[in-house]
PDB file of C-alpha atoms in Angstrom:
ATOM      1  CA  MET A   1     130.389  44.865 291.413  1.00 63.00           C
ATOM      2  CA  ALA A   2     130.561  43.783 287.760  1.00 78.00           C
ATOM      3  CA  ASP A   3     132.073  40.456 288.818  1.00 80.00           C
ATOM      4  CA  ASN A   4     129.086  39.791 291.073  1.00 85.00           C
ATOM      5  CA  LYS A   5     126.662  40.493 288.215  1.00 86.00           C
ATOM      6  CA  MET A   6     128.599  38.213 285.875  1.00 84.00           C
ATOM      7  CA  LEU A   7     128.681  35.422 288.455  1.00 84.00           C
ATOM      8  CA  GLN A   8     124.961  35.888 289.134  1.00 88.00           C
ATOM      9  CA  MET A   9     124.192  35.656 285.399  1.00 88.00           C
ATOM     10  CA  ILE A  10     126.233  32.462 285.139  1.00 87.00           C
ATOM     11  CA  LEU A  11     124.525  31.028 288.199  1.00 88.00           C
ATOM     12  CA  ASP A  12     121.081  31.932 286.829  1.00 88.00           C
ATOM     13  CA  ARG A  13     121.936  30.262 283.533  1.00 89.00           C
ATOM     14  CA  ILE A  14     123.117  27.105 285.298  1.00 87.00           C
ATOM     15  CA  ILE A  15     119.929  26.995 287.365  1.00 87.00           C
ATOM     16  CA  SER A  16     117.734  27.414 284.282  1.00 86.00           C
ATOM     17  CA  LEU A  17     119.641  24.621 282.508  1.00 84.00           C
ATOM     18  CA  GLU A  18     119.223  22.348 285.530  1.00 85.00           C
ATOM     19  CA  LYS A  19     115.470  22.993 285.467  1.00 84.00           C
ATOM     20  CA  LYS A  20     115.283  22.159 281.759  1.00 84.00           C
ATOM     21  CA  VAL A  21     117.274  18.957 282.288  1.00 82.00           C
ATOM     22  CA  GLY A  22     115.023  18.021 285.194  1.00 80.00           C
ATOM     23  CA  GLU A  23     111.909  18.517 283.085  1.00 81.00           C
ATOM     24  CA  GLY A  24     113.473  16.510 280.282  1.00 80.00           C
ATOM     25  CA  ASN A  25     114.224  13.671 282.669  1.00 82.00           C
ATOM     26  CA  LYS A  26     110.592  13.607 283.782  1.00 82.00           C
ATOM     27  CA  GLU A  27     109.438  13.370 280.155  1.00 83.00           C
ATOM     28  CA  LEU A  28     111.992  10.666 279.450  1.00 84.00           C
ATOM     29  CA  LYS A  29     110.905   8.633 282.474  1.00 86.00           C
ATOM     30  CA  THR A  30     107.276   8.913 281.351  1.00 86.00           C
ATOM     31  CA  GLU A  31     108.131   7.686 277.852  1.00 87.00           C
ATOM     32  CA  ILE A  32     110.214   4.824 279.224  1.00 87.00           C
ATOM     33  CA  LEU A  33     107.325   3.692 281.421  1.00 88.00           C
ATOM     34  CA  GLU A  34     104.865   3.889 278.525  1.00 89.00           C
ATOM     35  CA  ASN A  35     107.195   1.932 276.244  1.00 90.00           C
ATOM     36  CA  ARG A  36     107.854  -0.649 278.957  1.00 90.00           C
ATOM     37  CA  LYS A  37     104.106  -1.249 279.238  1.00 88.00           C
ATOM     38  CA  ARG A  38     103.817  -1.633 275.465  1.00 88.00           C
ATOM     39  CA  ILE A  39     106.778  -4.032 275.371  1.00 89.00           C
ATOM     40  CA  GLU A  40     105.296  -6.115 278.194  1.00 90.00           C
ATOM     41  CA  LYS A  41     101.961  -6.358 276.347  1.00 88.00           C
ATOM     42  CA  PHE A  42     103.815  -7.343 273.183  1.00 88.00           C
ATOM     43  CA  GLY A  43     105.782  -9.977 275.109  1.00 87.00           C
ATOM     44  CA  VAL A  44     102.626 -11.482 276.576  1.00 87.00           C
ATOM     45  CA  GLY A  45     101.043 -11.655 273.125  1.00 85.00           C
ATOM     46  CA  LEU A  46     104.183 -13.186 271.666  1.00 83.00           C
ATOM     47  CA  ALA A  47     104.298 -15.804 274.417  1.00 82.00           C
ATOM     48  CA  ALA A  48     100.680 -16.725 273.710  1.00 81.00           C
ATOM     49  CA  LEU A  49     101.460 -17.066 270.000  1.00 80.00           C
ATOM     50  CA  SER A  50     104.477 -19.244 270.666  1.00 77.00           C
ATOM     51  CA  ASP A  51     102.339 -21.536 272.835  1.00 75.00           C
ATOM     52  CA  ASP A  52      99.967 -22.017 269.903  1.00 77.00           C
ATOM     53  CA  ALA A  53     102.703 -22.395 267.294  1.00 77.00           C
ATOM     54  CA  PRO A  54     103.403 -25.921 266.029  1.00 81.00           C
ATOM     55  CA  THR A  55     106.572 -27.617 267.149  1.00 83.00           C
ATOM     56  CA  VAL A  56     109.349 -28.779 264.829  1.00 87.00           C
ATOM     57  CA  GLU A  57     108.069 -32.337 265.139  1.00 90.00           C
ATOM     58  CA  GLU A  58     104.569 -31.237 264.138  1.00 88.00           C
ATOM     59  CA  PHE A  59     105.991 -29.407 261.122  1.00 85.00           C
ATOM     60  CA  ASP A  60     107.959 -32.499 260.109  1.00 89.00           C
ATOM     61  CA  GLU A  61     104.859 -34.675 260.411  1.00 91.00           C
ATOM     62  CA  LEU A  62     102.870 -32.201 258.321  1.00 90.00           C
ATOM     63  CA  ASP A  63     105.625 -32.182 255.700  1.00 89.00           C
ATOM     64  CA  LYS A  64     105.440 -35.971 255.485  1.00 91.00           C
ATOM     65  CA  ARG A  65     101.649 -35.891 255.139  1.00 92.00           C
ATOM     66  CA  VAL A  66     101.792 -33.253 252.404  1.00 91.00           C
ATOM     67  CA  GLY A  67     104.461 -35.286 250.612  1.00 90.00           C
ATOM     68  CA  LYS A  68     102.241 -38.389 250.672  1.00 90.00           C
ATOM     69  CA  LEU A  69      99.309 -36.369 249.297  1.00 90.00           C
ATOM     70  CA  GLU A  70     101.486 -34.950 246.530  1.00 89.00           C
ATOM     71  CA  HIS A  71     102.583 -38.462 245.496  1.00 88.00           C
ATOM     72  CA  GLN A  72      98.993 -39.712 245.562  1.00 87.00           C
ATOM     73  CA  LEU A  73      97.782 -36.791 243.414  1.00 85.00           C
ATOM     74  CA  ALA A  74     100.681 -37.141 241.026  1.00 85.00           C
ATOM     75  CA  ALA A  75      99.798 -40.826 240.533  1.00 82.00           C
ATOM     76  CA  LEU A  76      96.255 -39.905 239.428  1.00 74.00           C
TER      77      LEU A  76
END
């Protein structure tokens, strides 16, 4: 009889742990979904910024223009 009680206690403990793990998985899934949405919004914003960002060629052209202005101002 004592063996049955011990086995029942172990079984009850395993079941309670399984329930806690199951609840934890639900919370984890919820957080993953929320973070995925935030990451997707961030990615869309980043893509929009990169579309507006100047290209390397545009930066080089700007550097040349600034250099010309510096030389002109230095000559004054």
